[in-house]
Coordinates of C-alpha atoms in Angstrom, one line a residue:
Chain A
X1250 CA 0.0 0.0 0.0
X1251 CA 2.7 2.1 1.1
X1252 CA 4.5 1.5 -1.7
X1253 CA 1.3 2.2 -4.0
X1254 CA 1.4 5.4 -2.3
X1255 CA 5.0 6.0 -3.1
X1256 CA 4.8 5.6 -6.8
X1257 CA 1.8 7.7 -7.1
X1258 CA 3.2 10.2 -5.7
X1259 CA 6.3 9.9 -7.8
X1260 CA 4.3 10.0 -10.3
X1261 CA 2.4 12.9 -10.0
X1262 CA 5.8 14.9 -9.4
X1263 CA 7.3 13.9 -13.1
X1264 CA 3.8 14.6 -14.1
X1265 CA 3.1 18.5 -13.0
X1266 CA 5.6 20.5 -12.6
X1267 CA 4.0 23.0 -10.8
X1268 CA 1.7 21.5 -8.1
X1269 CA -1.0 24.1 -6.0
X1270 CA -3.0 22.7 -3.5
X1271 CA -5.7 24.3 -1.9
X1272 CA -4.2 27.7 -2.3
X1273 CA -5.9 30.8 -0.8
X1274 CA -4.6 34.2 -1.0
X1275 CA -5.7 37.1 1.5
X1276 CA -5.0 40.8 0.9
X1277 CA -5.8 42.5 4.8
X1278 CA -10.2 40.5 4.7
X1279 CA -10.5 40.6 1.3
X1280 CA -10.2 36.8 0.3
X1281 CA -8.5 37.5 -3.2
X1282 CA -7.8 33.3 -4.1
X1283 CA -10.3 30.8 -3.1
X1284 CA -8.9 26.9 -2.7
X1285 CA -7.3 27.1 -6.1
X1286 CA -6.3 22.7 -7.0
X1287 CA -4.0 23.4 -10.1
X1288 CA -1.1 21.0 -11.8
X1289 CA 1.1 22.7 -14.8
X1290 CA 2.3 20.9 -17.1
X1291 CA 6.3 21.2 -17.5
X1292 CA 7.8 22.3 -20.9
X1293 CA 4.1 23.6 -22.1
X1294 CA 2.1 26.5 -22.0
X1295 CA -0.9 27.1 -19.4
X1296 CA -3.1 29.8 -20.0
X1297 CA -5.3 31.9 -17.0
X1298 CA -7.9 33.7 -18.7
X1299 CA -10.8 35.6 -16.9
X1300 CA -12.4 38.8 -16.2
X1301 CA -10.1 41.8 -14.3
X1302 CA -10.2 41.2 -11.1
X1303 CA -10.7 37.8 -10.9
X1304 CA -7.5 36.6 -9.4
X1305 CA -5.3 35.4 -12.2
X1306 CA -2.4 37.8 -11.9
X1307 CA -2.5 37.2 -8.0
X1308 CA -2.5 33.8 -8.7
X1309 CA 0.4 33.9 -11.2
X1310 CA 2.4 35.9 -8.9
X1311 CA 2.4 33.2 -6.2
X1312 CA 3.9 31.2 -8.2
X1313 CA 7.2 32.9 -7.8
X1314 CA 5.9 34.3 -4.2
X1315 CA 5.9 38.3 -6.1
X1316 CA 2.9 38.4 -3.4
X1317 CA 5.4 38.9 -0.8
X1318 CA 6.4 42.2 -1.9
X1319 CA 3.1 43.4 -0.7
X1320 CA 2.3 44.2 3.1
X1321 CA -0.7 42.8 3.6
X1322 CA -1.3 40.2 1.5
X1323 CA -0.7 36.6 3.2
X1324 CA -0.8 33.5 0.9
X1325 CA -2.3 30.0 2.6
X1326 CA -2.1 26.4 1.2
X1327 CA 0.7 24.6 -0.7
X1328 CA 2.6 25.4 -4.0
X1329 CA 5.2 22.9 -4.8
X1330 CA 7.6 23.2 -8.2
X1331 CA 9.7 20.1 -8.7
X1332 CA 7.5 18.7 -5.2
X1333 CA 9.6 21.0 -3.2
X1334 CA 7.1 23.5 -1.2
X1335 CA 8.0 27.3 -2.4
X1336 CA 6.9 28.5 0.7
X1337 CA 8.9 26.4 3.0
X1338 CA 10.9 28.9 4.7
X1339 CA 14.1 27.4 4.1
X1340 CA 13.7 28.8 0.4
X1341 CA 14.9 32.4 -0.6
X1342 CA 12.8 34.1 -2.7
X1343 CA 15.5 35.3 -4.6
X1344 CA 16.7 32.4 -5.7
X1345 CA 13.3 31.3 -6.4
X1346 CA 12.9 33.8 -9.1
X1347 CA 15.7 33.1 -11.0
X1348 CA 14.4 29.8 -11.5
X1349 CA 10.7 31.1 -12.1
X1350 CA 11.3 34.1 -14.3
X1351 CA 8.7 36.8 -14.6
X1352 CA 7.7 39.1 -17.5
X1353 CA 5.7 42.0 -17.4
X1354 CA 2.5 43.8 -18.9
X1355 CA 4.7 46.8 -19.8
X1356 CA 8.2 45.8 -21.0
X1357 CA 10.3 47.3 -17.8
X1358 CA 14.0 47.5 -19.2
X1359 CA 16.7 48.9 -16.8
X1360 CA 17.9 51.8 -17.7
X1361 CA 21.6 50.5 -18.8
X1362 CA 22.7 49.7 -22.1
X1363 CA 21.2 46.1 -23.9
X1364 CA 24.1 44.3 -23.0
X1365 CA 23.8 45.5 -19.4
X1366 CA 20.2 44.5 -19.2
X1367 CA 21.0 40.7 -19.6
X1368 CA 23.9 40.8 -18.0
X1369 CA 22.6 42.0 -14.4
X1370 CA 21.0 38.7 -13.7
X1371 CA 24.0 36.6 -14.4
X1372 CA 26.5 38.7 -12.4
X1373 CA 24.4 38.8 -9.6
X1374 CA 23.6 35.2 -9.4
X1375 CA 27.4 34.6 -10.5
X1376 CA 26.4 32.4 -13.2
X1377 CA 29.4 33.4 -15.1
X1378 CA 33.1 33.1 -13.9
X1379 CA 34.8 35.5 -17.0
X1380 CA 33.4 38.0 -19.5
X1381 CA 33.6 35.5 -22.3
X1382 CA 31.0 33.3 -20.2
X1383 CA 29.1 36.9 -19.5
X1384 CA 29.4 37.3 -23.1
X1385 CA 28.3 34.3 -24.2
X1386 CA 25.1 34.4 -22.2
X1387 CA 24.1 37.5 -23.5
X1388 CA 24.0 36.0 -26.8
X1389 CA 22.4 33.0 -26.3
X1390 CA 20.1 34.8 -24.3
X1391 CA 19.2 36.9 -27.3
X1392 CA 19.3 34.5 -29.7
X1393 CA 16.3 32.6 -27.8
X1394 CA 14.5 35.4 -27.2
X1395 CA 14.8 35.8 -31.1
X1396 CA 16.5 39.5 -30.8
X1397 CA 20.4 38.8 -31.3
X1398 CA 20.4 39.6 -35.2
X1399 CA 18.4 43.1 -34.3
X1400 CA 20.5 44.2 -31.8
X1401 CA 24.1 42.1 -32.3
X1402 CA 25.7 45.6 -33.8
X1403 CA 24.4 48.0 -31.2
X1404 CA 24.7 45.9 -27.2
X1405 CA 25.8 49.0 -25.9
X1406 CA 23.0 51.3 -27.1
X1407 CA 20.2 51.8 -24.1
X1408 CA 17.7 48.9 -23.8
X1409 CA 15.2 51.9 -23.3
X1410 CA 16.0 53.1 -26.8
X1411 CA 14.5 49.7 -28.3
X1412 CA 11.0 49.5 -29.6
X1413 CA 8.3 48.2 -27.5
X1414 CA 8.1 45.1 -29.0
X1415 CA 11.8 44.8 -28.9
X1416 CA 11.6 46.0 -24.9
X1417 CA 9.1 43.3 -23.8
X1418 CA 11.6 40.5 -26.1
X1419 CA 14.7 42.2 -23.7
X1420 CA 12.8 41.3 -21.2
X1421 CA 12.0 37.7 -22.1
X1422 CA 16.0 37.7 -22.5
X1423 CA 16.2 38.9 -19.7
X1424 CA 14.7 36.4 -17.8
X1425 CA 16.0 33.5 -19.7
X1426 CA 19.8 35.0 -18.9
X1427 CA 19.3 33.2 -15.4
X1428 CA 18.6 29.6 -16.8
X1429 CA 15.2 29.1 -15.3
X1430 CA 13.1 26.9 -15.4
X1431 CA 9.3 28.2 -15.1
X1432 CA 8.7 31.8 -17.3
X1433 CA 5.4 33.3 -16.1
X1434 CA 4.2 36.2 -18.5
X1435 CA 1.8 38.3 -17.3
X1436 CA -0.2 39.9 -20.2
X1437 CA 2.9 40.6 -22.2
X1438 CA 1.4 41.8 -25.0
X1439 CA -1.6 43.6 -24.0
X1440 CA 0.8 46.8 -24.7
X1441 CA 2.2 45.5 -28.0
X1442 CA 1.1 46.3 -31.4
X1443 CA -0.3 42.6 -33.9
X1444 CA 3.1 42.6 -35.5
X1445 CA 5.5 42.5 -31.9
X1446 CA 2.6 40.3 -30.7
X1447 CA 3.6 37.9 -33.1
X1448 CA 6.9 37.9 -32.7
X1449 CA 6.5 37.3 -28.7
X1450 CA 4.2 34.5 -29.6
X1451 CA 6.6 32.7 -31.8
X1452 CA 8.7 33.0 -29.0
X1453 CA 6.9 31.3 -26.4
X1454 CA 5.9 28.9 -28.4
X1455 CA 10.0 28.5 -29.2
X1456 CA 10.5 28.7 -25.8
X1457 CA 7.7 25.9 -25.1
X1458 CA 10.7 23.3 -25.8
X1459 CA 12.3 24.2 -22.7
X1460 CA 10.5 26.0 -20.3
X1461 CA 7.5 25.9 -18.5
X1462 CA 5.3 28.6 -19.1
X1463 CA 2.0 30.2 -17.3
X1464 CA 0.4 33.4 -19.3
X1465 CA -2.3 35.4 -18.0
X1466 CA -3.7 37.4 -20.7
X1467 CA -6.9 39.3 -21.8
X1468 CA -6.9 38.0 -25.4
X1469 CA -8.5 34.7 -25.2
X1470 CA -7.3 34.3 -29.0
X1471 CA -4.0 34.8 -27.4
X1472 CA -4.7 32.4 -25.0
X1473 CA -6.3 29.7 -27.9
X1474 CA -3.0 30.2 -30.1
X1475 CA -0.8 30.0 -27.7
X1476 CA -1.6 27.8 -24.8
X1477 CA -1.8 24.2 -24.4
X1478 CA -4.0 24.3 -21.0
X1479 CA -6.2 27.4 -20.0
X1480 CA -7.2 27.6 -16.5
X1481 CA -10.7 30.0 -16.5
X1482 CA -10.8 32.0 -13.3
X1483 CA -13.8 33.8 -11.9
X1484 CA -14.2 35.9 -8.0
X1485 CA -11.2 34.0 -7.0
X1486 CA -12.1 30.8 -8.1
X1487 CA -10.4 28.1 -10.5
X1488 CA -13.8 27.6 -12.7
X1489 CA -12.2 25.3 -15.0
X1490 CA -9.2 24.0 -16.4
X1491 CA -8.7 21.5 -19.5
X1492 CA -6.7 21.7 -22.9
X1493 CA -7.1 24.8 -24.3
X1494 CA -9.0 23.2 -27.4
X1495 CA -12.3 22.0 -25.3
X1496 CA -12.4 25.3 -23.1
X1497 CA -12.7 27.4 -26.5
X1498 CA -14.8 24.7 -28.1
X1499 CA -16.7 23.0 -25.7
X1500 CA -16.2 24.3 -22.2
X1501 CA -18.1 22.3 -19.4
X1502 CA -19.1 25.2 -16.9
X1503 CA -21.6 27.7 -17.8
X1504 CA -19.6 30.5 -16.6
X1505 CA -16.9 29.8 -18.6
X1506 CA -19.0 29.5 -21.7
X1507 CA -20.8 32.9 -20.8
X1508 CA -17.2 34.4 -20.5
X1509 CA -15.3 33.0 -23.8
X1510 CA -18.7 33.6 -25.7
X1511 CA -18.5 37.6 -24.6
X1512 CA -21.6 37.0 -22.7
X1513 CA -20.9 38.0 -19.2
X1514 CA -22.8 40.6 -17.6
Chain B
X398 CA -28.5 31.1 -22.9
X399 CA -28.0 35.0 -22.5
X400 CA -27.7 37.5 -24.6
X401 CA -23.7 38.5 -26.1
X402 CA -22.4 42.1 -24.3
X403 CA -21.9 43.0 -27.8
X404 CA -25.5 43.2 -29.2
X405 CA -25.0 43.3 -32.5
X406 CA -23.4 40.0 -32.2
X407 CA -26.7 38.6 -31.1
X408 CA -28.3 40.1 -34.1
X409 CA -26.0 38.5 -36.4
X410 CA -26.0 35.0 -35.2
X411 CA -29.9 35.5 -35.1
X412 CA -30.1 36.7 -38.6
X413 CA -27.8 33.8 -39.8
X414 CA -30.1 31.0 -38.1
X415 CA -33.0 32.7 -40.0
X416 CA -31.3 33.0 -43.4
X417 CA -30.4 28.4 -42.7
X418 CA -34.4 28.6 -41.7
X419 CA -35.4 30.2 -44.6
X420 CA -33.2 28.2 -46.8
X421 CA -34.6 25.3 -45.4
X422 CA -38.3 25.9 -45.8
X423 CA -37.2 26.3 -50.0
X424 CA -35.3 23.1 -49.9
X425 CA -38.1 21.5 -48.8
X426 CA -40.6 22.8 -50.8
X427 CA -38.3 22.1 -53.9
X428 CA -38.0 18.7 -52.7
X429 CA -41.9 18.0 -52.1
X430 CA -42.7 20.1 -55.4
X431 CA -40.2 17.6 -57.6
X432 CA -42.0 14.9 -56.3
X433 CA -45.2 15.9 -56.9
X434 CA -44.5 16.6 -60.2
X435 CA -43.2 13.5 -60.6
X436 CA -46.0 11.5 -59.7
X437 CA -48.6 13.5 -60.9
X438 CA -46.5 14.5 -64.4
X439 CA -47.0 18.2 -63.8
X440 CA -44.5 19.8 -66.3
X441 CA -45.3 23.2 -65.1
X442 CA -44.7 22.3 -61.6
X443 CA -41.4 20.4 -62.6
X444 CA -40.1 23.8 -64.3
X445 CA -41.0 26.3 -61.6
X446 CA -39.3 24.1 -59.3
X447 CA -35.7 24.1 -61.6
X448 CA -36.4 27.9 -61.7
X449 CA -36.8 28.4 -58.2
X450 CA -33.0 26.7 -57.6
X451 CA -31.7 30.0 -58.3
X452 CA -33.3 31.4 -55.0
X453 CA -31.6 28.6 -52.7
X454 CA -28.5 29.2 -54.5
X455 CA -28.3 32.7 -54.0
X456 CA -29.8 32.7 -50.4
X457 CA -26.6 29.5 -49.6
X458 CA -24.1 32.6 -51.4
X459 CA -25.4 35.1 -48.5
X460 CA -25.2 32.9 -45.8
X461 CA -21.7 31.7 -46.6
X462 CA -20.7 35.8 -46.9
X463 CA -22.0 36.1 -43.8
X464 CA -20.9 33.3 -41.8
X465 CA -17.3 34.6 -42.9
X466 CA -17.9 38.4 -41.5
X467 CA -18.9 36.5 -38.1
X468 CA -16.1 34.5 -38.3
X469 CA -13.8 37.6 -38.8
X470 CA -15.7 40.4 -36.7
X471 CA -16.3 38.2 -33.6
X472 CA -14.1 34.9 -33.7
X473 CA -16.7 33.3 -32.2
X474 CA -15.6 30.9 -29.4
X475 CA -17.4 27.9 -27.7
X476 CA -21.3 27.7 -28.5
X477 CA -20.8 30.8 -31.1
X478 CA -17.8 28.8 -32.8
X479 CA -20.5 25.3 -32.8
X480 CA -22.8 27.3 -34.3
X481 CA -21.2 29.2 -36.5
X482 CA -19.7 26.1 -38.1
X483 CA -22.8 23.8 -37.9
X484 CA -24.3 26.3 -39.8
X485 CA -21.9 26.8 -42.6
X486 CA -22.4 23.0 -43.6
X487 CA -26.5 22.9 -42.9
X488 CA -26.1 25.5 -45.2
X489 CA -24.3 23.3 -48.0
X490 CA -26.4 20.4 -47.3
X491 CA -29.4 22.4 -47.5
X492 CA -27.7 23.7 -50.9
X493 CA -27.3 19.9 -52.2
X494 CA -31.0 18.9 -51.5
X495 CA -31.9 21.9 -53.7
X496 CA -29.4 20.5 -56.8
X497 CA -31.2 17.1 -55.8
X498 CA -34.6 18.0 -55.9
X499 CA -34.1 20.3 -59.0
X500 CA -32.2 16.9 -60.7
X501 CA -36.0 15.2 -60.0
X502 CA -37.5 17.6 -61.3
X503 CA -35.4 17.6 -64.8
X504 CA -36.3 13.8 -65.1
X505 CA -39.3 14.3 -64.9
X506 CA -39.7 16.7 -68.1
X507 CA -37.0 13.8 -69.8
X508 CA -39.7 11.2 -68.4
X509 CA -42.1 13.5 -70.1
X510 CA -45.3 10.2 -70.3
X511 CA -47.0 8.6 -67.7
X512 CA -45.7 6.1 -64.9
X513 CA -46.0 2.6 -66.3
X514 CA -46.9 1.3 -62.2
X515 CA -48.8 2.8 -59.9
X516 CA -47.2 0.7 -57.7
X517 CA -44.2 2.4 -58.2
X518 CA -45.3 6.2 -57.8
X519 CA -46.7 4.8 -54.7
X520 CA -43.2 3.2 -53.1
X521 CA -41.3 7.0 -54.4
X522 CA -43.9 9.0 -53.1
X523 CA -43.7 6.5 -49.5
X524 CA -40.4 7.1 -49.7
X525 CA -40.7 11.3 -50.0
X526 CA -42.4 11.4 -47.3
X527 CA -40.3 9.7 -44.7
X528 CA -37.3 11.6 -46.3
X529 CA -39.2 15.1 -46.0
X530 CA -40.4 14.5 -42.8
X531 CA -36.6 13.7 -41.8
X532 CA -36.0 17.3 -43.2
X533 CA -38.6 18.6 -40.9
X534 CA -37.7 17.1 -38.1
X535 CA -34.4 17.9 -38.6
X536 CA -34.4 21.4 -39.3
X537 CA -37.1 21.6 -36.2
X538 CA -34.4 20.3 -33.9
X539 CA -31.9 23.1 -35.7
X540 CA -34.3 26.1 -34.7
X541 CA -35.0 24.9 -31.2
X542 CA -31.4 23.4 -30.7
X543 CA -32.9 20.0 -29.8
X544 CA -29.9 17.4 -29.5
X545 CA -32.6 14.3 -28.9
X546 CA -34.4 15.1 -31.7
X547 CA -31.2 15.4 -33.9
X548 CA -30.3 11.7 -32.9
X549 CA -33.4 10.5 -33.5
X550 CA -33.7 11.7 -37.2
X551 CA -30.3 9.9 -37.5
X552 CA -31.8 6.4 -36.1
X553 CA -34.5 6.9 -38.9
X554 CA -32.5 7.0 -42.1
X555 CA -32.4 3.3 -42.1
X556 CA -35.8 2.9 -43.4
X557 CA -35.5 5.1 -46.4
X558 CA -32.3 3.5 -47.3
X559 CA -34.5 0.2 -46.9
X560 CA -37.5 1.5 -48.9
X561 CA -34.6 2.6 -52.0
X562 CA -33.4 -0.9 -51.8
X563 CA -36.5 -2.6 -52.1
X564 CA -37.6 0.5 -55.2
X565 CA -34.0 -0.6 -56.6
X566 CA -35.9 -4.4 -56.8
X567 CA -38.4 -3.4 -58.5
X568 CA -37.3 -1.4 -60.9
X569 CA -34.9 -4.2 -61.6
X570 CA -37.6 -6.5 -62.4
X571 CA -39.2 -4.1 -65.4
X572 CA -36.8 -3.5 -66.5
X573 CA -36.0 -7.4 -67.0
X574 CA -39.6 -8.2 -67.5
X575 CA -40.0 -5.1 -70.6
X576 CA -36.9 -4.0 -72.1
X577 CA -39.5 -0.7 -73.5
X578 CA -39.8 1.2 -69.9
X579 CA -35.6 0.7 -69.6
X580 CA -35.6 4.2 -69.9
X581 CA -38.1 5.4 -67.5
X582 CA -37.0 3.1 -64.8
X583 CA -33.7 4.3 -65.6
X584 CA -34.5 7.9 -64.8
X585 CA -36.9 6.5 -62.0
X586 CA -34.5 4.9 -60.6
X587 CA -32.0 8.0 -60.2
X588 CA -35.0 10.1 -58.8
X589 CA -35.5 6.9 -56.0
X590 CA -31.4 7.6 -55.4
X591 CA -31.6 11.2 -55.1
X592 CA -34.4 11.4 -52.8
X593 CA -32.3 8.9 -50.9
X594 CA -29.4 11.4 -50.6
X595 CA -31.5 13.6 -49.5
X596 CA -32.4 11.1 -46.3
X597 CA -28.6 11.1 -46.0
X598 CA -28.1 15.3 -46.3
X599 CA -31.5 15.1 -43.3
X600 CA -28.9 12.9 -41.2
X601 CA -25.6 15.2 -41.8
X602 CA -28.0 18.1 -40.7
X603 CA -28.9 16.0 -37.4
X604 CA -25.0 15.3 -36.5
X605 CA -24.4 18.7 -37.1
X606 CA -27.1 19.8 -34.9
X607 CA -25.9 17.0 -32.4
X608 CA -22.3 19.0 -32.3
X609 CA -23.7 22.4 -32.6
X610 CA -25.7 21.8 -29.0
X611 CA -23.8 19.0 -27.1
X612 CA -20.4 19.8 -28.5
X613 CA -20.0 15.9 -28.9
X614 CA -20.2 14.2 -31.9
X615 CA -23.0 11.8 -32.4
X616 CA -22.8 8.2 -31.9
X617 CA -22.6 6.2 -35.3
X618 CA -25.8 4.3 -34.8
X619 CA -24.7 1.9 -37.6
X620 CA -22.6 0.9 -40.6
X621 CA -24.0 2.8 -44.1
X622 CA -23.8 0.1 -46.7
X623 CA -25.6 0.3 -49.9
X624 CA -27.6 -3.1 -49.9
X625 CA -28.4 -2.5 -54.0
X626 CA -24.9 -4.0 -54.0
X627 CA -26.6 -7.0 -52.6
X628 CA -29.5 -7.4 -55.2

């Protein structure tokens, strides 16, 4: 029986590679999360679509414990990546966001040069031990974020000087320059014209091969071409989760339906 | 189900169901005109009804225009998406029954004398009617969204399959018996086969309605085989 037990569980851990378990999330009495049951799939794409306000960002951002930035909000329940608990005290934060990466709505470039802008993350992790490592990151970092044959000729120009579309790709860089292992995106294209939008969803779905990826985003075509899972939230609550084909085709709960259809009231 | 946030949506989707509604009331009025000209050897009715194609062709052309500015003004989703694809092919079956019906009604004016049985008129005209009530039924279950009644127009193509086969017999036989009514039965025997297709067109329509309201595909309730094969 024991044993039974064991390999389950082993099983469940190659399975999901994010695993939340009855996760609540409380900013001061407003419950913002309510018993959210989720597994994410590794080296895909999960979606969270739903109405503003319905939690999904605050969810995404406890996947990389961003929640603890903020005062009063206080995170119950268990979040595991690789079955180790995120929240176990023993783990520091920082090092748990260089192995879950986070990209913004608005692309959020330091104010240093392009090369600069990758590079931070490596020195301060001291992921490289000489400048030609440094270097080398930065341009594998680009190249998977698709940008090194834009910028290879000007690394030393301001990352602020880039397009938008080209910002929010510096970004993805960025966060890839740390080797991690989970990217969550939230709405990283909402402020991007079709064209960039493109080109960041080429990209993820590039970067699908090796990373784990959780998108919240408004565009629920977004979330069809992109995502392999979507997770439909609503007040807080986890309405529905599935592959992405049967929530836009034939969702089970009605509030989903009403929601994708652009029924809701 | 409630209404879109986006009215106009609504409207649209609305409009469409009524333009596959209207279509079908002309299909089957093409269809139960053909026959009646058949049976009766109305030449008049037999050309108005080859005439009145043109109207079920032009009203399948709107339809597919706008089932494609739905599909790129709203990307319908979920239900909308069911729907909106459903509809596109009711609207090409609903299309075919018209060519069908129209193709009776040609062989008729080729027929162009009286039908050597009554026997015969009696078994195609049997045979219309369960096929034509199929179309009803079906296109009932469309308007209403009625995934039972879908299924169950699907169970009931097997006897108009059966009532071709045993019309297929027949004809066979008086065509052995009296080498003169060869061509008759010939063309007879075509108009028995198209108002068979139509059966099968009635029984798309229902899986299609099936998916459009369950978003599951309907059971295959059993093997087609063409038992003329057989004969």
């Amino acid at each position: 029986m024991n044993q039974m037990l064991n390999t389950e569980r082993a099983n469940n851990m190659t399975d999901s590679k994010i695993s939340a378990n009855k996760v609540q999330v409380y900013y001061g009495d407003t419950h913002a999360i309510k018993d959210v049951d989720i597994e994410i799939q590794p080296r895909s794409v999960t979606a969270f679509i739903g109405p503003s306000g319905c939690g999904k960002s605050t969810f995404l951002r406890t996947l990389n414990r961003m929640n603890d930035t903020i005062d009063i909000c206080r995170v119950e329940g268990s979040i595991k990546i690789d079955g180790e608990d995120i929240y176990d005290p023993k783990v520091d934060p920082v090092q748990l966001r260089a192995k879950v990466g986070m990209v913004f709505q608005k692309p959020n470039p330091f104010p240093k040069s392009i090369y600069d802008n990758i590079a931070y993350g490596p020195r301060i992790h001291g992921l490289a031990r000489s400048k030609s490592d440094l270097d080398d990151i930065v341009a594998s970092s680009l190249q998977k974020a698709g940008l090194w044959e834009e910028v290879k000729n000007r690394l030393d120009e301001p990352g602020t000087g880039m397009s938008g579309g080209q910002q929010q790709r510096l970004c993805i860089a960025r966060a890839i320059a740390v080797s991690p292992e989970v990217i969550l995106m939230d709405e990283p294209c909402s402020a991007l014209d079709p064209i960039a939008t493109a080109k960041v969803e080429e990209l993820i779905d590039e970067l699908r091969e090796n990373y784990t990826i959780v998108i919240v985003t408004h565009s629920m075509q977004q979330a069809a071409r992109v995502s392999q899972r979507t997770a439909f939230f609503h007040l807080g609550i986890l309405v529905e989760e599935g592959p992405t084909e049967d929530i836009f085709t034939n969702p089970k709960d009605k509030r989903t339906q009403d929601y994708i259809t652009g029924r809701f009231g | 189900m409630s209404e879109h946030t986006v009215s106009a949506y609504d409207e649209e989707l609305t409009a469409m169901a009524g333009k596959i509604a209207e279509m079908g009331g002309l299909a089957e009025k093409a269809f139960a005109d053909a026959v009646h000209a058949l049976v009766s050897q109305d030449l008049d009715l037999a050309k108005s009804t080859i005439a009145n194609d043109v109207r079920l062709d032009a009203l399948h052309h709107e339809v597919e225009v706008k089932l494609i500015e739905i599909i790129a003004r709203r990307q319908p989703m979920g239900q909308d998406l069911r729907e909106v694809t459903a509809a596109t092919r009711i609207a090409n079956d609903l299309e075919r029954v018209g060519d069908l019906a129209k193709n009776v009604a040609k062989r008729v004016i080729a027929i162009d004398s009286d039908l050597q049985s009554k026997k015969l008129a009696i078994g195609v005209e049997h045979m219309t009617e369960l096929a034509l009530a199929q179309l009803k039924q079906v296109l009932d279950a469309y308007t209403r969204k009625d995934a039972e009644a879908a299924r169950r127009v699907q169970e009931a193509d097997a006897e108009v399959d059966a009532i071709y086969t045993s019309l297929f017999r027949e004809l066979l036989t008086y065509m052995m018996e009296d080498p003169r009514v060869i061509t008759q039965c010939v063309h007879l025997l075509f108009c028995a086969k198209n108002i068979e297709r139509i059966g099968d067109h009635a029984t798309n329509i229902a899986e299609n309605v099936y998916y459009m309201v369950t978003g599951e595909r309907l059971p295959e309730e059993r093997a087609k085989v063409d038992e003329t094969g057989a004969v």
